[in-house]
Each structure stands twice: as structure tokens, then as C-alpha cells.
Amino acid sequence: MNIETLKTFGDLKKIGYQSKSIKDELRENLIKKIQDGETVFEGVWGYENSVIPELETAILSRHNINLLGLRGQAKTRLARMMVNLLDEYIPVVDGSEINDDPFRPLSRYAIELLKEKGDDLPISWMHRSERFYEKLATPDVTVADLIGDVDPIKAANLKLNYADDRVIHFGMIPRANRSIFVINELPDLQARIQVALFNILQEGDIQIRGFKLRLPLDLQFVFTANPEDYTNRGSIVTPLKDRIGSQILTHYPESLEIAQKITEQEANLDAPQLEKVFVPNIAKTLIEQISFEARDSEYVDVKSGISARMSITIFENLISTAERRSILTSDKTTTVRLLDFMGVIPAITGKVELVYEGEQEGASFVAQQLLSAAIKTMFSNYFPEIQKLQHKDETTPYDKIIEWFFEESNFELLDDMNDEQYQNELNRISALDGLLATYQPDIDTDERYFFKEFVLWALVEHKKLNKSRFTKGYKFNDLYGSYINDL
């Protein structure tokens, strides 16, 4: 269909164009995509067997939808991606404020123009990208903002009295006619504003300032809500919930692999950064494990949720920390170190809501505890578990490493070491090479030094070694040596 040649209502009739409601439009295009084996919600990971089938069912049912879940669960992204299910272009009455359908005009302007022009009614074409409206629910939102109000300036300019419906200024919802309209954080909307939505959802019309105005708007509503908002700041009034066809529960990634996919996809990094800084797979997994630990931490308010944005910003900060170090040391390329994770603390502290105990300890302490817990959890996936207690004559794979620290007391990893200095320092501990050869023989050379440092940090977390921070880096030594030094 060449839309450039279709400029009037008569042109549409000649080609047999048939208009349809937005819900039918979404439904028909979804059916076609499913039949063609296309992925409808591209790049949304972890929802393939849960959220997406429910969302597609809701669309097929022509329902208005409420996406209910904690922050950072791709609720708004899913709503925005529904635009891809709309027809590429639809015809609208040229000059209409509310995107009037030439076949079913609603506004007084479009109805009178159709009577005057007939088949010569001018039309314009609206692209699907223009058919998405989004409003964040805040306490200051008014009925006038969403639905409309009488405009005294308009009345004065047109010399109309207030009984004439042409004095109405339409709000966001009428202007979104034949579009997808998203209201984010619905519980934050005042109850009296939620009540104003009743008629629109059920009867499909609007009421403005007592006018006998019936506009059966054609809308696909998508609401998003956080279950915590139901108790903290507001709630969705029961009659409104009753009018929303499907409520779909979203969730966080259920595995580290899926979480890692999301982080790498969403991180705001450019090619030069990624070429300059190599990130070992174990470091990427550690990033996601921090978020998983936060969701179970006694210091963190789990009801507020741990957004996927935390892992994304950690990843960005981690690469930037390594990049900054390489600039200072003049290394052309570098590899992320475990020490670089100290640079991601700011990405964690602003993303977690702490309970009372966490507030007492401080956000920075909690962030470091999450890193420690992640290291401890992950260690057993790569090496034998470190026993808390052992018999006197029992040997472990870590004895030689611990003995090395008993004999050496000046092992330091500095923040500003270049790659050669960093590697030489870790190579001093020959027992680490033996451990890796036995339990991780197939690791790439680029990941080898991260694994060596990872073993040392894990031994610290299991109380086999001691680690202390000084101005320029970290010092590692054995527990007894550090105790004697303290004395």
C-alpha cells in the first residue's frame, strides 16, 4: 500500500481499506508473528516461559494490562515493545487533536469536517512510533492533565460560551486515542484520579466538567505497579483493579546466566572500552552473584527489590575502574582484577534500600559485605570447599598457600600496579599455580591471574588469611603473623 497516493477519505474507500480497533490490531499482528515464528519481545531474557506467554495471552484477549513487579524487572520495556505489534501506518483525519479515524470520527471537528468535505475529507498518516504515550503517576497529576478541562482562553479567542463543547482542551488520554497509553507506578496516582479512569476502562468514554460528551476512545492501556507501593505510598483502588483485564507478575532473573545476558546487553559501553579492558567470565558471574546476595541479605530491604540496573552499573563501573588504572599505568590493554571491584562500591550503595541494621553499619560496609558473600558463595563452584574446622593431621589443597604467607610477610597488591607488576607479584606464590593446575587446568591465560587473586580473597573470607587495606592497596598475610604484628 503506497500511502503517499492516499490523501483523502475517498482514496481509502477505493482501495477497500478497513479500520480496526487498536486491540484488534495488536491481536492480529501478534497472531501473524507467532505463526511466522518471530520473537515478539526481542531482548527480554528470562521471561520466555513465564511473563511473555501471559502477556501474549492478555493481548489475544484484548485486555488492558497491569504489569506488577519490583523495580528493574523490564515492565516499562515490555510496554514499549508492544508498539512493534501495531500496523506501520494508520490514517487519521488531518488536523484532528485526537487522531480521529476517518471511518469512525469522534470529535466535533472531525464530524463537521466529514459532513462538509465528504469523500474529499483530507487524511494524514500516523506512524506506529507516534502511537505510544507514557505518563509517570505522581501525586500532582490532575484529572485535567489526563482527561481534559475547559479552556477559558480558547473560549475567549473563539468567542464561545462555556456551554459549547469546543471550549474543551483535551488531556493526554483523549490525545492518545488509537494508541498505547502507559501509566507507570499506578499506585502513586491519587485515588480520586484513579476513579476518573473508571469510565474510560469500562465504558470507553470520558466526562469533562459536566459536558454531555461521549467519546468512545480506542485505547490499549498498560499500567505498571510495584507491590511495595501498595503499602508504602498508595494503592490501586479496588474498582479500578476490577476493570483491568489481566494482571501479570514479573520477576528477577532466576539464574546467573540469564542475569549476565541482561547486564551485557544493557551496559552503556563503547567498542574502544571493551577492546581496551578484558573482563574474565568469572568476573561477570561475580557481578551477578552480588545482586543475588543482595536479594537475600539481612541488611537489605528485600521488599524494595534489587533492580537489574545495579548489575548493569556495577559492570560499567568495573570496566571504567580498570580503564582508569590502565590510563595511569600507560598499559594499552588490561584485564579486570578482583581489586577493581572496590571501584564498584558507589554503584551498589545507591541501589540498595537498607533495613535498620544495614543503616547502622553503613551503605559502604554493606556493599563490601555483599562482595565478600558473593566471593564465598562462588568459590566452591571452582575449587574444593574450605572447611571451617579440620583435624590436626588433615591436609588441604590450600596448605602450601597458607604456609607461603606464614614465611612471607610483605605481599601487597597496589591499586596503581601495571599489568607486569601485578602478574609478577602473584607469580611469587608458586603454590597458586599448583592449585590452578589441579582444579582449573583449562582456564584461559587472560583469566589466570584473576583466578589467583580470587583464591586469595576467598581464603580471607574463610578466615585462612588476613587482608588489610592501606592507602595504596591491600596487604595479605597469615592470620597469626598479623596477630603478632598487632601485638
Coordinates of C-alpha atoms in Angstrom, one line a residue:
M1 CA 0.0 0.0 0.0
N2 CA 1.6 3.3 -1.1
I3 CA 0.3 5.8 1.5
E4 CA 1.7 8.8 -0.5
T5 CA -1.0 8.4 -3.0
L6 CA -3.8 8.1 -0.4
K7 CA -4.7 11.6 0.7
T8 CA -8.5 11.6 1.1
F9 CA -11.2 9.6 2.7
G10 CA -12.4 8.7 -0.8
D11 CA -9.0 7.2 -1.7
L12 CA -9.3 4.9 1.3
K13 CA -12.7 3.7 0.2
K14 CA -11.4 3.0 -3.3
I15 CA -8.8 0.5 -2.1
G16 CA -11.3 -1.1 0.3
Y17 CA -9.4 0.0 3.5
Q18 CA -10.9 -1.3 6.7
S19 CA -10.1 0.3 10.0
K20 CA -10.0 -1.7 13.2
S21 CA -9.6 -1.1 16.9
I22 CA -6.2 -0.9 18.4
K23 CA -6.8 -4.1 20.5
D24 CA -7.8 -6.0 17.3
E25 CA -4.7 -4.5 15.6
L26 CA -2.4 -5.8 18.3
R27 CA -4.1 -9.2 18.4
E28 CA -4.0 -9.8 14.6
N29 CA -0.3 -8.7 14.3
L30 CA 0.6 -10.9 17.3
I31 CA -1.1 -13.9 15.7
K32 CA 0.8 -13.4 12.5
K33 CA 4.2 -13.1 14.3
I34 CA 3.5 -16.2 16.3
Q35 CA 2.6 -18.1 13.2
D36 CA 5.7 -16.9 11.4
G37 CA 7.9 -18.0 14.4
E38 CA 9.1 -14.4 15.1
T39 CA 10.3 -13.3 18.6
V40 CA 7.8 -10.7 19.6
F41 CA 9.7 -9.3 22.7
E42 CA 13.3 -9.3 21.5
G43 CA 16.0 -8.9 24.1
V44 CA 13.8 -9.6 27.1
W45 CA 15.6 -12.5 28.8
G46 CA 14.2 -14.9 31.5
Y47 CA 10.5 -14.3 30.7
E48 CA 10.2 -16.8 27.8
N49 CA 8.2 -19.4 29.9
S50 CA 6.5 -17.1 32.4
V51 CA 5.7 -13.4 31.7
I52 CA 5.8 -13.3 27.9
P53 CA 3.2 -16.2 27.4
E54 CA 0.9 -14.4 29.9
L55 CA 1.4 -11.1 28.2
E56 CA 0.6 -12.5 24.8
T57 CA -2.5 -14.2 26.2
A58 CA -3.7 -10.9 27.5
I59 CA -3.2 -9.2 24.1
L60 CA -5.1 -12.0 22.4
S61 CA -7.9 -11.5 25.0
R62 CA -8.0 -7.7 24.1
H63 CA -7.3 -6.9 27.8
N64 CA -6.0 -3.8 29.4
I65 CA -2.9 -4.9 31.3
N66 CA -1.2 -4.3 34.7
L67 CA 2.4 -5.4 35.0
L68 CA 3.1 -5.9 38.7
G69 CA 6.6 -6.3 40.0
L70 CA 9.6 -4.9 41.8
R71 CA 11.8 -2.2 40.3
G72 CA 14.1 -3.1 37.4
Q73 CA 12.0 -6.0 36.1
A74 CA 11.6 -4.7 32.5
K75 CA 7.9 -3.7 33.0
T76 CA 8.2 -0.4 31.0
R77 CA 10.4 -2.1 28.4
L78 CA 7.7 -4.7 27.7
A79 CA 5.0 -2.0 27.4
R80 CA 7.2 0.0 24.9
M81 CA 7.9 -3.1 22.8
M82 CA 4.1 -3.6 22.3
V83 CA 4.4 -0.7 19.7
N84 CA 6.1 -3.3 17.4
L85 CA 2.7 -5.1 17.2
L86 CA 0.9 -2.1 15.7
D87 CA 0.4 -1.5 12.0
E88 CA 3.2 0.6 10.5
Y89 CA 0.8 3.4 9.5
I90 CA -2.9 4.3 10.2
P91 CA -5.0 7.0 8.6
V92 CA -6.2 9.9 10.7
V93 CA -8.4 12.9 9.9
D94 CA -5.9 15.7 9.1
G95 CA -5.8 18.3 11.8
S96 CA -7.6 16.2 14.4
E97 CA -6.5 16.7 18.0
I98 CA -7.5 13.1 19.0
N99 CA -6.3 11.1 16.0
D100 CA -9.8 10.6 14.6
D101 CA -10.5 7.5 12.5
P102 CA -12.0 8.8 9.2
F103 CA -14.4 5.8 9.3
R104 CA -15.5 6.5 12.9
P105 CA -14.8 10.2 13.7
L106 CA -15.3 11.1 17.4
S107 CA -14.5 14.8 17.8
R108 CA -16.9 17.6 16.8
Y109 CA -14.1 18.9 14.5
A110 CA -13.8 15.6 12.5
I111 CA -17.6 15.0 12.3
E112 CA -18.3 18.5 10.9
L113 CA -15.4 18.3 8.5
L114 CA -16.6 14.9 7.2
K115 CA -20.1 16.4 6.6
E116 CA -18.6 19.4 4.8
K117 CA -16.0 17.5 2.7
G118 CA -17.4 14.0 2.3
D119 CA -15.0 11.8 0.3
D120 CA -12.7 14.8 -0.1
L121 CA -12.0 14.7 3.7
P122 CA -8.2 15.1 3.9
I123 CA -6.3 12.5 5.8
S124 CA -2.8 12.1 7.1
W125 CA -0.8 9.0 8.1
M126 CA 0.4 8.3 11.6
H127 CA 3.4 6.0 12.1
R128 CA 3.3 3.5 14.9
S129 CA 6.2 5.2 16.7
E130 CA 3.9 8.1 17.3
R131 CA 1.2 5.9 18.9
F132 CA 2.9 5.4 22.3
Y133 CA 2.1 7.7 25.2
E134 CA 3.6 7.3 28.7
K135 CA 2.8 9.1 32.0
L136 CA 4.6 8.7 35.3
A137 CA 2.0 8.7 38.1
T138 CA 2.9 11.4 40.6
P139 CA 0.7 12.9 43.4
D140 CA 0.5 16.2 41.4
V141 CA -1.2 14.6 38.4
T142 CA -4.7 16.1 37.9
V143 CA -7.9 15.0 36.0
A144 CA -7.3 17.9 33.7
D145 CA -3.8 16.6 32.8
L146 CA -5.1 13.1 32.0
I147 CA -8.6 13.7 30.6
G148 CA -9.1 17.5 30.0
D149 CA -10.7 20.7 31.1
V150 CA -12.5 23.8 29.9
D151 CA -10.0 26.3 28.4
P152 CA -11.1 29.9 29.0
I153 CA -8.5 31.3 26.6
K154 CA -9.9 29.1 23.8
A155 CA -13.4 30.2 24.7
A156 CA -12.4 33.9 24.5
N157 CA -10.5 33.5 21.2
L158 CA -13.3 31.7 19.5
K159 CA -16.0 33.9 21.3
L160 CA -17.8 30.8 22.6
N161 CA -19.7 30.4 25.8
Y162 CA -18.9 27.6 28.3
A163 CA -21.9 25.6 27.1
D164 CA -20.2 24.9 23.8
D165 CA -18.0 21.7 23.8
R166 CA -15.5 23.4 21.6
V167 CA -14.1 25.2 24.6
I168 CA -12.7 21.8 25.9
H169 CA -9.0 21.3 26.0
F170 CA -8.3 17.6 25.7
G171 CA -5.9 15.9 28.2
M172 CA -3.3 13.2 27.5
I173 CA -5.6 10.3 27.3
P174 CA -8.0 11.6 24.6
R175 CA -4.9 12.8 22.6
A176 CA -3.7 9.2 22.8
N177 CA -6.7 7.9 21.0
R178 CA -5.9 4.8 18.9
S179 CA -2.6 4.5 20.8
I180 CA -0.9 2.6 23.6
F181 CA -1.2 4.6 26.9
V182 CA 1.1 3.6 29.7
I183 CA 0.7 4.8 33.3
N184 CA 3.8 3.9 35.3
E185 CA 3.7 3.4 39.1
L186 CA -0.1 3.4 39.1
P187 CA -0.5 3.2 43.0
D188 CA 1.2 6.6 43.3
L189 CA -1.8 8.1 41.4
Q190 CA -4.2 9.7 43.9
A191 CA -7.4 7.7 44.5
R192 CA -9.7 10.4 43.1
I193 CA -7.6 10.4 39.8
Q194 CA -7.9 6.6 39.6
V195 CA -11.6 7.0 39.9
A196 CA -11.6 9.2 36.9
L197 CA -10.3 6.3 34.8
F198 CA -13.3 4.0 35.6
N199 CA -15.4 5.1 32.7
I200 CA -12.6 5.1 30.2
L201 CA -11.7 1.5 31.0
Q202 CA -15.2 0.1 31.2
E203 CA -17.5 2.2 29.0
G204 CA -14.7 3.6 26.8
D205 CA -15.9 7.2 27.2
I206 CA -14.8 10.4 29.0
Q207 CA -16.5 13.1 31.1
I208 CA -15.3 16.6 31.3
R209 CA -16.8 19.3 33.6
G210 CA -20.4 18.1 33.3
F211 CA -20.5 18.2 29.5
K212 CA -22.7 15.6 27.8
L213 CA -19.7 14.4 25.9
R214 CA -19.3 10.8 25.0
L215 CA -16.1 9.9 23.3
P216 CA -15.7 6.1 23.0
L217 CA -11.9 6.3 22.9
D218 CA -9.9 3.5 21.3
L219 CA -7.0 2.8 23.7
Q220 CA -4.7 0.0 24.9
F221 CA -3.9 0.7 28.5
V222 CA -0.8 -0.7 30.1
F223 CA -0.2 0.0 33.8
T224 CA 2.9 -0.8 35.8
A225 CA 3.0 -1.1 39.6
N226 CA 5.3 -2.1 42.4
P227 CA 3.7 -4.3 45.0
E228 CA 5.6 -2.5 47.7
D229 CA 3.8 0.7 46.7
Y230 CA 0.5 -0.9 47.9
T231 CA 1.6 -0.3 51.5
N232 CA 4.2 2.4 51.4
R233 CA 2.7 5.2 49.3
G234 CA -0.7 4.2 48.0
S235 CA -2.7 1.5 46.4
I236 CA -4.8 0.7 43.4
V237 CA -8.4 1.3 44.3
T238 CA -10.4 -2.0 44.1
P239 CA -12.9 -0.9 41.3
L240 CA -10.0 0.1 39.1
K241 CA -8.3 -3.2 39.6
D242 CA -11.5 -4.9 38.8
R243 CA -11.6 -3.1 35.4
I244 CA -8.1 -4.1 34.4
G245 CA -8.3 -7.3 32.4
S246 CA -5.0 -9.1 33.2
Q247 CA -2.5 -8.6 36.0
I248 CA 0.8 -10.1 35.1
L249 CA 3.6 -10.7 37.7
T250 CA 7.1 -10.0 36.7
H251 CA 10.2 -11.4 38.4
Y252 CA 14.0 -11.1 38.6
P253 CA 16.3 -13.4 36.6
E254 CA 16.3 -16.9 38.0
S255 CA 19.8 -17.8 37.0
L256 CA 23.2 -16.1 36.9
E257 CA 23.5 -16.9 33.1
I258 CA 20.3 -15.0 32.3
A259 CA 21.2 -12.1 34.6
Q260 CA 24.6 -11.9 32.8
K261 CA 22.9 -11.8 29.4
I262 CA 20.8 -8.8 30.5
T263 CA 23.8 -6.9 32.0
E264 CA 25.9 -7.3 28.9
Q265 CA 23.1 -6.3 26.7
E266 CA 22.1 -3.2 28.7
A267 CA 25.6 -1.9 29.8
N268 CA 26.4 1.5 28.3
L269 CA 29.9 0.7 26.9
D270 CA 31.5 1.6 23.6
A271 CA 33.8 -0.6 21.5
P272 CA 37.1 1.1 22.5
Q273 CA 36.4 0.4 26.2
L274 CA 35.6 -3.2 25.5
E275 CA 38.7 -3.6 23.3
K276 CA 40.9 -2.0 26.0
V277 CA 39.6 -3.9 29.0
F278 CA 39.2 -7.7 29.1
V279 CA 36.6 -9.0 31.6
P280 CA 37.0 -12.6 32.6
N281 CA 33.9 -14.7 32.7
I282 CA 34.3 -15.3 36.4
A283 CA 34.2 -11.6 37.0
K284 CA 31.0 -11.3 35.0
T285 CA 29.5 -14.1 37.1
L286 CA 30.7 -12.4 40.3
I287 CA 28.8 -9.2 39.3
E288 CA 25.5 -11.1 39.1
Q289 CA 26.2 -13.0 42.3
I290 CA 26.5 -9.7 44.2
S291 CA 22.9 -8.9 43.2
F292 CA 21.7 -12.4 44.1
E293 CA 23.4 -11.9 47.6
A294 CA 21.7 -8.5 48.0
R295 CA 18.3 -10.1 47.5
D296 CA 18.9 -12.4 50.4
S297 CA 21.0 -10.1 52.6
E298 CA 19.9 -9.4 56.2
Y299 CA 21.0 -5.8 55.8
V300 CA 18.9 -5.1 52.7
D301 CA 15.1 -4.5 52.5
V302 CA 14.2 -7.3 50.1
K303 CA 10.7 -5.9 49.6
S304 CA 12.1 -2.9 47.8
G305 CA 13.8 -5.2 45.3
I306 CA 17.3 -5.1 43.8
S307 CA 17.0 -3.7 40.3
A308 CA 18.8 -5.2 37.3
R309 CA 20.2 -1.7 36.9
M310 CA 22.5 -2.5 39.9
S311 CA 24.4 -5.2 38.0
I312 CA 24.5 -3.0 34.9
T313 CA 26.1 -0.1 36.7
I314 CA 28.5 -2.4 38.5
F315 CA 29.6 -3.7 35.2
E316 CA 30.1 -0.2 33.8
N317 CA 32.0 0.9 36.9
L318 CA 34.2 -2.2 36.9
I319 CA 35.3 -1.6 33.3
S320 CA 35.8 2.1 34.0
T321 CA 37.9 1.4 37.1
A322 CA 40.2 -0.9 35.1
E323 CA 40.3 1.6 32.3
R324 CA 41.3 4.4 34.6
R325 CA 44.1 2.3 36.1
S326 CA 45.4 1.4 32.6
I327 CA 45.5 5.1 31.7
L328 CA 47.5 5.9 34.9
T329 CA 49.9 3.0 34.3
S330 CA 50.1 3.5 30.5
D331 CA 49.0 -0.1 29.7
K332 CA 47.5 -0.2 26.2
T333 CA 45.2 -3.1 27.3
T334 CA 44.4 -4.6 30.7
T335 CA 42.4 -7.2 32.4
V336 CA 39.9 -6.6 35.2
R337 CA 41.2 -7.6 38.6
L338 CA 39.3 -8.5 41.7
L339 CA 40.9 -5.4 43.3
D340 CA 39.0 -3.4 40.8
F341 CA 35.7 -4.4 42.5
M342 CA 36.5 -1.8 45.1
G343 CA 35.6 0.8 42.4
V344 CA 32.1 -0.5 42.1
I345 CA 31.0 0.3 45.7
P346 CA 29.3 3.6 44.5
A347 CA 27.2 1.6 42.0
I348 CA 25.9 -0.6 44.9
T349 CA 25.3 1.9 47.7
G350 CA 22.7 3.9 45.7
K351 CA 20.8 0.9 44.6
V352 CA 20.0 -0.9 47.8
E353 CA 17.4 0.1 50.4
L354 CA 18.8 -0.8 53.8
V355 CA 16.9 -2.1 56.9
Y356 CA 17.7 -0.6 60.3
E357 CA 20.7 -2.9 60.9
G358 CA 22.1 -2.0 57.5
E359 CA 21.7 1.7 58.2
Q360 CA 23.6 1.2 61.4
E361 CA 26.5 -0.4 59.6
G362 CA 26.5 2.0 56.7
A363 CA 25.9 1.5 53.0
S364 CA 29.6 1.2 52.1
F365 CA 30.1 -1.6 54.7
V366 CA 27.0 -3.4 53.4
A367 CA 28.3 -3.2 49.8
Q368 CA 31.6 -4.7 50.8
Q369 CA 29.8 -7.5 52.7
L370 CA 27.8 -8.3 49.6
L371 CA 31.1 -8.6 47.6
S372 CA 32.5 -10.8 50.3
A373 CA 29.4 -13.0 50.4
A374 CA 29.5 -13.4 46.6
I375 CA 33.1 -14.5 46.6
K376 CA 32.4 -17.0 49.4
T377 CA 29.4 -18.4 47.6
M378 CA 31.1 -18.7 44.2
F379 CA 34.4 -20.2 45.4
S380 CA 33.0 -23.7 45.8
N381 CA 31.9 -23.7 42.2
Y382 CA 35.6 -23.7 41.1
F383 CA 37.7 -25.1 44.0
P384 CA 37.2 -27.6 46.8
E385 CA 35.2 -26.3 49.7
I386 CA 37.3 -24.7 52.5
Q387 CA 36.4 -26.4 55.8
K388 CA 35.9 -24.2 58.8
L389 CA 37.4 -26.8 61.1
Q390 CA 39.9 -29.6 60.3
H391 CA 41.8 -32.3 62.1
K392 CA 45.3 -31.7 63.3
D393 CA 47.0 -34.0 60.8
E394 CA 44.5 -33.4 57.9
T395 CA 45.9 -31.8 54.8
T396 CA 44.0 -29.5 52.4
P397 CA 44.7 -28.2 48.9
Y398 CA 45.4 -24.7 50.4
D399 CA 48.1 -25.6 53.0
K400 CA 51.0 -24.7 50.8
I401 CA 49.5 -21.3 50.0
I402 CA 48.9 -20.6 53.7
E403 CA 52.4 -21.8 54.6
W404 CA 53.8 -19.4 52.0
F405 CA 52.2 -16.5 53.7
F406 CA 53.5 -17.7 57.1
E407 CA 57.0 -17.4 55.8
E408 CA 56.5 -14.2 53.7
S409 CA 55.1 -11.0 55.2
N410 CA 55.3 -8.4 52.5
F411 CA 52.7 -9.5 49.9
E412 CA 50.9 -6.4 48.6
L413 CA 48.6 -5.7 45.7
L414 CA 48.6 -2.0 44.9
D415 CA 45.9 0.0 43.2
D416 CA 48.3 1.5 40.6
M417 CA 50.3 -1.6 39.7
N418 CA 50.7 -2.0 35.9
D419 CA 49.9 -5.4 34.5
E420 CA 53.5 -6.7 34.6
Q421 CA 54.0 -5.7 38.3
Y422 CA 50.6 -7.2 39.2
Q423 CA 51.4 -10.5 37.5
N424 CA 54.9 -10.7 38.9
E425 CA 53.5 -10.2 42.4
L426 CA 51.0 -13.1 42.1
N427 CA 53.6 -15.3 40.4
R428 CA 55.6 -15.2 43.6
I429 CA 53.1 -17.6 45.2
S430 CA 54.1 -20.7 43.2
A431 CA 51.5 -22.8 45.2
L432 CA 48.7 -20.9 43.4
D433 CA 50.0 -22.4 40.1
G434 CA 49.8 -25.9 41.5
L435 CA 46.2 -25.3 42.7
L436 CA 45.1 -24.0 39.3
A437 CA 46.8 -26.8 37.5
T438 CA 44.9 -29.4 39.6
Y439 CA 41.4 -27.8 39.8
Q440 CA 41.2 -25.3 36.8
P441 CA 43.6 -26.7 34.2
D442 CA 41.6 -25.3 31.2
I443 CA 41.3 -21.7 32.1
D444 CA 42.5 -19.1 29.5
T445 CA 45.7 -17.2 30.1
D446 CA 43.8 -14.0 30.3
E447 CA 41.7 -15.3 33.2
R448 CA 44.6 -16.9 35.1
Y449 CA 45.6 -14.0 37.3
F450 CA 42.0 -13.1 38.2
F451 CA 41.6 -16.7 39.5
K452 CA 44.8 -16.4 41.5
E453 CA 43.6 -13.3 43.2
F454 CA 40.2 -14.8 43.6
V455 CA 41.7 -17.7 45.7
L456 CA 43.5 -15.2 48.0
W457 CA 40.3 -13.2 48.6
A458 CA 38.3 -16.5 49.2
L459 CA 40.9 -17.6 51.8
V460 CA 40.5 -14.3 53.6
E461 CA 36.7 -14.7 53.6
H462 CA 37.1 -18.2 55.1
K463 CA 39.4 -16.9 57.8
K464 CA 42.5 -18.6 56.5
L465 CA 44.4 -15.5 55.6
N466 CA 44.2 -11.8 56.7
K467 CA 43.7 -8.9 54.4
S468 CA 44.1 -5.2 55.4
R469 CA 43.6 -2.0 53.5
F470 CA 46.3 0.7 53.4
T471 CA 46.5 3.9 51.4
K472 CA 47.7 2.5 48.1
G473 CA 46.2 -1.1 48.1
Y474 CA 45.8 -4.3 50.1
K475 CA 48.2 -6.3 52.1
F476 CA 47.7 -10.1 52.5
N477 CA 49.3 -12.1 55.3
D478 CA 48.7 -15.1 57.5
L479 CA 46.4 -14.8 60.5
Y480 CA 49.0 -15.5 63.2
G481 CA 51.6 -13.2 61.7
S482 CA 49.1 -10.3 61.6
Y483 CA 48.0 -11.0 65.2
I484 CA 51.7 -10.9 66.4
N485 CA 52.3 -7.7 64.4
D486 CA 49.3 -6.1 66.1
L487 CA 50.7 -7.1 69.5

